[in-house]
Coordinates of C-alpha atoms and ligand atoms in Angstrom, one line a residue:
M15 CA -10.3 17.3 51.0
Y16 CA -7.9 15.7 48.5
V17 CA -8.7 16.1 44.7
N18 CA -7.6 13.1 42.6
M19 CA -7.1 14.0 38.9
G20 CA -5.4 12.3 36.1
L21 CA -4.8 11.5 32.4
I22 CA -5.5 8.5 30.1
G23 CA -3.9 8.2 26.7
Y24 CA -1.0 6.5 24.9
P25 CA 1.8 7.2 24.8
L26 CA 2.2 9.6 27.7
G27 CA 6.0 9.7 28.1
H28 CA 6.2 13.4 26.9
T29 CA 3.0 14.8 28.5
F30 CA 3.3 18.2 30.2
S31 CA -0.1 17.9 31.9
P32 CA 1.2 16.8 35.4
V33 CA 3.4 20.0 35.5
L34 CA 0.4 22.2 34.6
H35 CA -2.0 20.7 37.1
T36 CA 0.6 20.6 39.9
H37 CA 1.2 24.4 39.2
F38 CA -2.6 25.0 39.4
L39 CA -2.7 23.1 42.7
D40 CA 0.2 25.2 44.0
I41 CA -1.3 28.6 43.0
T42 CA -4.9 27.8 44.2
G43 CA -3.8 26.1 47.4
I44 CA -6.0 23.1 46.6
N45 CA -4.7 19.7 48.0
G46 CA -4.6 17.1 45.3
G47 CA -2.6 15.2 42.7
Y48 CA -2.5 14.5 39.0
T49 CA -1.4 11.1 37.8
C50 CA -1.0 9.5 34.3
Y51 CA -2.4 6.2 33.2
E52 CA -1.0 4.8 29.9
A53 CA -3.7 2.7 28.2
E54 CA -1.9 0.8 25.5
S55 CA -5.1 -0.9 24.5
P56 CA -8.7 0.5 24.6
S57 CA -9.6 -2.7 26.5
S58 CA -8.1 -1.2 29.7
I59 CA -10.4 1.8 29.7
P60 CA -13.3 0.2 31.5
Y61 CA -10.9 -1.0 34.2
L62 CA -9.4 2.4 34.6
L63 CA -12.8 4.2 34.8
D64 CA -13.9 1.7 37.4
M65 CA -10.8 2.5 39.5
F66 CA -11.3 6.2 39.1
R67 CA -14.8 5.9 40.4
R68 CA -13.8 3.7 43.3
Y69 CA -11.0 6.1 44.4
S70 CA -13.4 9.1 44.1
F71 CA -11.5 10.9 41.3
A72 CA -12.9 14.3 40.5
G73 CA -12.0 13.7 36.9
V74 CA -9.4 12.9 34.3
N75 CA -8.2 14.2 31.0
V76 CA -8.3 12.0 27.9
T77 CA -5.8 12.4 25.1
V78 CA -4.7 10.8 21.9
P79 CA -5.9 8.2 20.8
Y80 CA -9.0 8.0 22.9
K81 CA -10.8 11.4 22.5
I82 CA -13.6 9.8 20.5
E83 CA -13.5 6.3 21.9
I84 CA -14.1 7.6 25.4
M85 CA -17.5 9.1 24.4
K86 CA -19.3 5.8 24.6
Y87 CA -18.4 5.5 28.3
C88 CA -20.0 8.9 29.1
D89 CA -23.4 9.1 30.8
A90 CA -23.8 12.7 29.6
L91 CA -22.0 15.1 27.3
D92 CA -21.6 18.8 28.0
A93 CA -22.4 21.2 25.0
S94 CA -18.7 21.7 24.4
A95 CA -18.3 17.9 23.7
E96 CA -21.5 17.7 21.7
K97 CA -20.4 20.4 19.3
T98 CA -16.9 19.1 18.9
G99 CA -17.6 15.4 18.6
A100 CA -14.7 14.6 20.9
V101 CA -14.1 14.5 24.7
N102 CA -10.8 15.5 26.4
T103 CA -12.1 15.9 30.0
L104 CA -14.2 13.5 32.2
R105 CA -15.9 14.6 35.4
F106 CA -17.1 12.0 37.9
V107 CA -20.1 12.8 40.1
N108 CA -21.8 10.1 42.1
G109 CA -20.3 7.4 39.8
K110 CA -21.7 9.1 36.7
I111 CA -19.4 10.4 34.0
T112 CA -19.9 13.6 32.1
G113 CA -17.7 14.3 29.0
Y114 CA -16.4 17.9 28.2
N115 CA -14.2 19.3 25.5
T116 CA -11.9 22.1 26.8
D117 CA -9.7 22.2 23.7
V118 CA -12.2 24.6 22.1
Y119 CA -11.9 27.0 25.0
G120 CA -8.1 26.6 25.0
F121 CA -8.0 27.4 21.3
G122 CA -10.2 30.4 21.6
R123 CA -8.3 31.8 24.6
M124 CA -5.0 31.4 22.8
L125 CA -6.3 33.4 19.8
E126 CA -7.9 36.1 21.9
T127 CA -4.7 36.5 24.0
A128 CA -2.7 36.9 20.8
G129 CA -5.3 39.4 19.5
I130 CA -6.3 37.2 16.5
S131 CA -9.9 37.3 15.3
T132 CA -11.3 34.7 12.9
A133 CA -14.6 36.4 12.2
G134 CA -15.0 37.3 8.5
K135 CA -11.6 36.0 7.6
N136 CA -10.3 33.7 4.8
I137 CA -8.8 30.8 6.7
L138 CA -6.9 27.7 5.7
L139 CA -7.0 24.8 8.2
L140 CA -4.5 22.0 7.6
G141 CA -5.6 18.6 8.9
A142 CA -8.9 16.9 9.5
G143 CA -8.3 14.8 12.6
G144 CA -9.4 15.2 16.2
A145 CA -7.6 18.5 16.7
A146 CA -9.2 20.0 13.6
R147 CA -12.6 19.4 15.2
A148 CA -11.9 21.7 18.1
V149 CA -10.8 24.4 15.7
I150 CA -14.0 24.0 13.7
A151 CA -16.2 24.1 16.8
Y152 CA -14.6 27.5 17.7
L153 CA -15.0 28.8 14.1
A154 CA -18.7 27.9 14.3
E155 CA -18.9 30.7 16.9
F156 CA -16.6 33.2 15.3
Q157 CA -17.4 32.5 11.7
P158 CA -14.8 33.1 8.9
D159 CA -15.9 34.4 5.5
K160 CA -14.5 31.2 4.1
L161 CA -12.7 28.1 5.5
T162 CA -10.6 25.8 3.3
I163 CA -9.8 22.4 5.0
A164 CA -6.9 20.7 3.4
N165 CA -5.9 17.2 4.3
R166 CA -3.8 14.3 2.9
T167 CA -7.0 12.2 3.0
V168 CA -9.4 14.6 1.2
A169 CA -12.5 12.6 2.1
K170 CA -11.9 13.4 5.8
A171 CA -11.6 17.1 5.0
G172 CA -14.8 16.9 2.9
F173 CA -16.7 15.3 5.8
L174 CA -15.6 18.0 8.3
A175 CA -16.5 20.7 5.7
S176 CA -20.0 19.2 5.4
L177 CA -20.4 19.6 9.2
C178 CA -19.7 23.3 9.1
S179 CA -22.5 25.8 9.6
F180 CA -20.5 28.4 7.5
K181 CA -18.9 28.4 4.1
A182 CA -16.3 25.6 4.0
V183 CA -14.6 23.7 1.3
S184 CA -12.2 20.7 1.2
S185 CA -8.9 20.3 -0.6
D186 CA -5.8 18.1 -0.9
M187 CA -2.6 19.6 0.5
D188 CA -1.0 20.3 -2.9
S189 CA -3.8 22.4 -4.3
V190 CA -3.5 25.0 -1.5
R191 CA 0.3 25.5 -1.8
G192 CA -0.1 28.7 -3.9
G193 CA -3.1 30.0 -2.0
I194 CA -3.1 33.3 0.0
Y195 CA -5.1 33.4 3.2
D196 CA -5.6 35.7 6.2
I197 CA -4.8 33.0 8.7
I198 CA -3.4 29.5 8.3
I199 CA -3.9 27.0 11.2
N200 CA -2.0 23.7 11.4
S201 CA -3.8 20.8 13.2
T202 CA -1.8 18.0 11.5
S203 CA 0.8 15.9 13.3
I204 CA 3.3 16.5 10.5
G205 CA 6.7 17.2 12.0
L206 CA 6.1 15.3 15.3
K207 CA 8.6 12.7 14.2
G208 CA 11.2 15.2 13.4
E209 CA 10.4 15.5 9.7
G210 CA 10.3 18.9 7.9
F211 CA 7.1 20.7 7.0
P212 CA 7.5 22.8 3.9
A213 CA 5.3 26.0 3.8
V214 CA 1.7 25.4 2.6
G215 CA 0.2 28.6 1.2
A216 CA 0.8 32.2 2.4
A217 CA -0.8 34.0 5.3
S218 CA -1.1 37.8 5.6
E219 CA -2.2 38.0 9.3
A220 CA -1.2 34.9 11.3
L221 CA 0.2 31.4 11.3
V222 CA -1.2 29.3 14.2
D223 CA 0.1 25.9 15.1
L224 CA -1.5 23.6 17.5
Q225 CA 1.8 21.8 18.0
Y226 CA 4.1 23.5 20.6
K227 CA 7.5 21.8 20.5
P228 CA 10.0 23.0 19.8
A229 CA 9.0 26.6 20.3
V230 CA 9.5 27.3 16.6
T231 CA 7.6 24.2 15.4
P232 CA 8.3 22.4 12.1
F233 CA 5.2 24.2 10.6
L234 CA 6.3 27.7 11.8
A235 CA 9.9 27.0 10.7
G236 CA 8.6 26.3 7.2
Y237 CA 7.9 30.0 6.8
G238 CA 10.4 32.8 6.7
S239 CA 9.7 36.2 8.2
G240 CA 6.1 37.3 7.9
P241 CA 2.9 37.6 9.9
E242 CA 2.4 36.8 13.6
R243 CA 3.4 33.2 14.4
I244 CA 2.0 31.4 17.4
N245 CA 2.6 27.8 18.7
G246 CA 0.0 25.9 20.7
F247 CA 1.6 26.2 24.1
S248 CA -0.9 28.6 25.5
M249 CA -3.8 26.5 24.1
L250 CA -2.4 23.6 26.1
V251 CA -2.3 25.7 29.3
W252 CA -5.8 27.2 28.8
Q253 CA -7.5 23.8 28.1
A254 CA -5.9 22.5 31.3
C255 CA -7.1 25.5 33.3
R256 CA -10.7 24.8 32.1
S257 CA -10.4 21.1 33.0
F258 CA -9.1 22.0 36.5
A259 CA -12.0 24.5 37.0
I260 CA -14.5 21.8 36.0
W261 CA -13.0 19.4 38.6
T262 CA -12.4 21.9 41.5
G263 CA -14.7 24.8 40.9
T264 CA -11.7 27.1 40.9
E265 CA -10.3 28.7 37.8
P266 CA -6.5 29.1 38.2
E267 CA -4.6 32.1 36.9
P268 CA -1.5 30.4 35.5
D269 CA 1.9 31.9 35.2
I270 CA 2.4 31.2 31.5
K271 CA 5.9 32.6 31.5
K272 CA 7.0 30.3 34.3
L273 CA 5.3 27.3 32.7
S274 CA 6.9 28.0 29.3
D275 CA 10.3 28.3 30.9
I276 CA 9.9 24.8 32.3
A277 CA 8.5 23.4 29.0
Y278 CA 11.3 24.8 26.9
R279 CA 14.3 24.4 29.2
S280 CA 17.2 22.1 28.2
Ligands
ATR322 P1 -5.2 14.6 16.2 O1 -6.1 14.0 17.1 O2 -3.9 15.2 16.8 O3 -5.8 15.6 15.2 P2 -5.2 12.6 14.1 O4 -6.7 12.5 14.3 O5 -4.5 11.3 14.0 O6 -4.6 13.4 15.3 O7 -5.0 13.6 12.9 C1 -3.7 13.8 12.4 C2 -3.8 14.7 11.2 O8 -2.5 14.9 10.6 C3 -4.7 14.2 10.0 O9 -5.3 15.2 9.3 C4 -3.6 13.5 9.2 O10 -4.0 13.3 7.8 P3 -4.8 12.0 7.4 O11 -6.2 12.3 7.8 O12 -4.7 11.9 5.9 O13 -4.3 10.8 8.1 C5 -2.5 14.5 9.3 N1 -1.2 13.9 9.0 C6 -0.4 13.1 9.8 N2 0.8 12.7 9.2 C7 0.7 13.3 8.0 C8 1.7 13.3 6.9 N3 2.9 12.7 7.0 N4 1.3 14.0 5.8 C9 0.1 14.6 5.7 N5 -0.8 14.7 6.7 C10 -0.5 14.0 7.8

């Protein structure tokens, strides 16, 4: 059997997903391949889905900017996608599409591996876009004492805070600059274009960035010495592992050191 897998998004020039899934195929001994499909316009999505069905794909990942758009093409949503309100993994069975969200699992596994617990903590979440939703879905399970969601567009933070099943408030970015938190989590895309990211608030326990490049991301670089600092590389690996398991039924045991050497070389 050959397992066809892939990725839809735009742009995909810097994606690391093919390296991850090729590593998983290698260590599990499963025969297959992972290919990328750049969809510059959402109008090409129906065409791609039709092709995936016709070529018996097991499933594909979905990334920026289509994690919400893709939901309308799903015949069913797994609980992980329901609670997140976003889909990053599609599974095809008998022509039907089920949507999953493995970012929540990836985020949780990253924190657990680093020994960080969110339960009962005072947490600052920067950003209120798609990535913030996965963080909030995880926090609904391991509830903080208080969550502050700070975002450039405060109304989006307010909307996400209103969805939380635990104590959550919204803020603009400036008002939290002098705040002290146990954990600060960055889900914004600030810094991706090479701009600086001055520190926002202080953390006593951990600084967690969902971005992973460079290893010391712009957000982490904004802080001097201090608490534990982790970038989002292992979240990227773990969410991919869960997608691979959904498609193949086999959960790989990734060599994170080897993968990070590849990701950060040159
Ligand atoms: P993703 O799916 O990666 O979360 P997104 O939904 O586009 O991407 O969200 C990007 C987040 O980064 C948003 O919270 C965005 O703030 P707005 O909601 O105000 O757009 C935030 N962001 C991006 N660039 C920013 C900038 N230069 N300054 C402040 N916030 C920024």
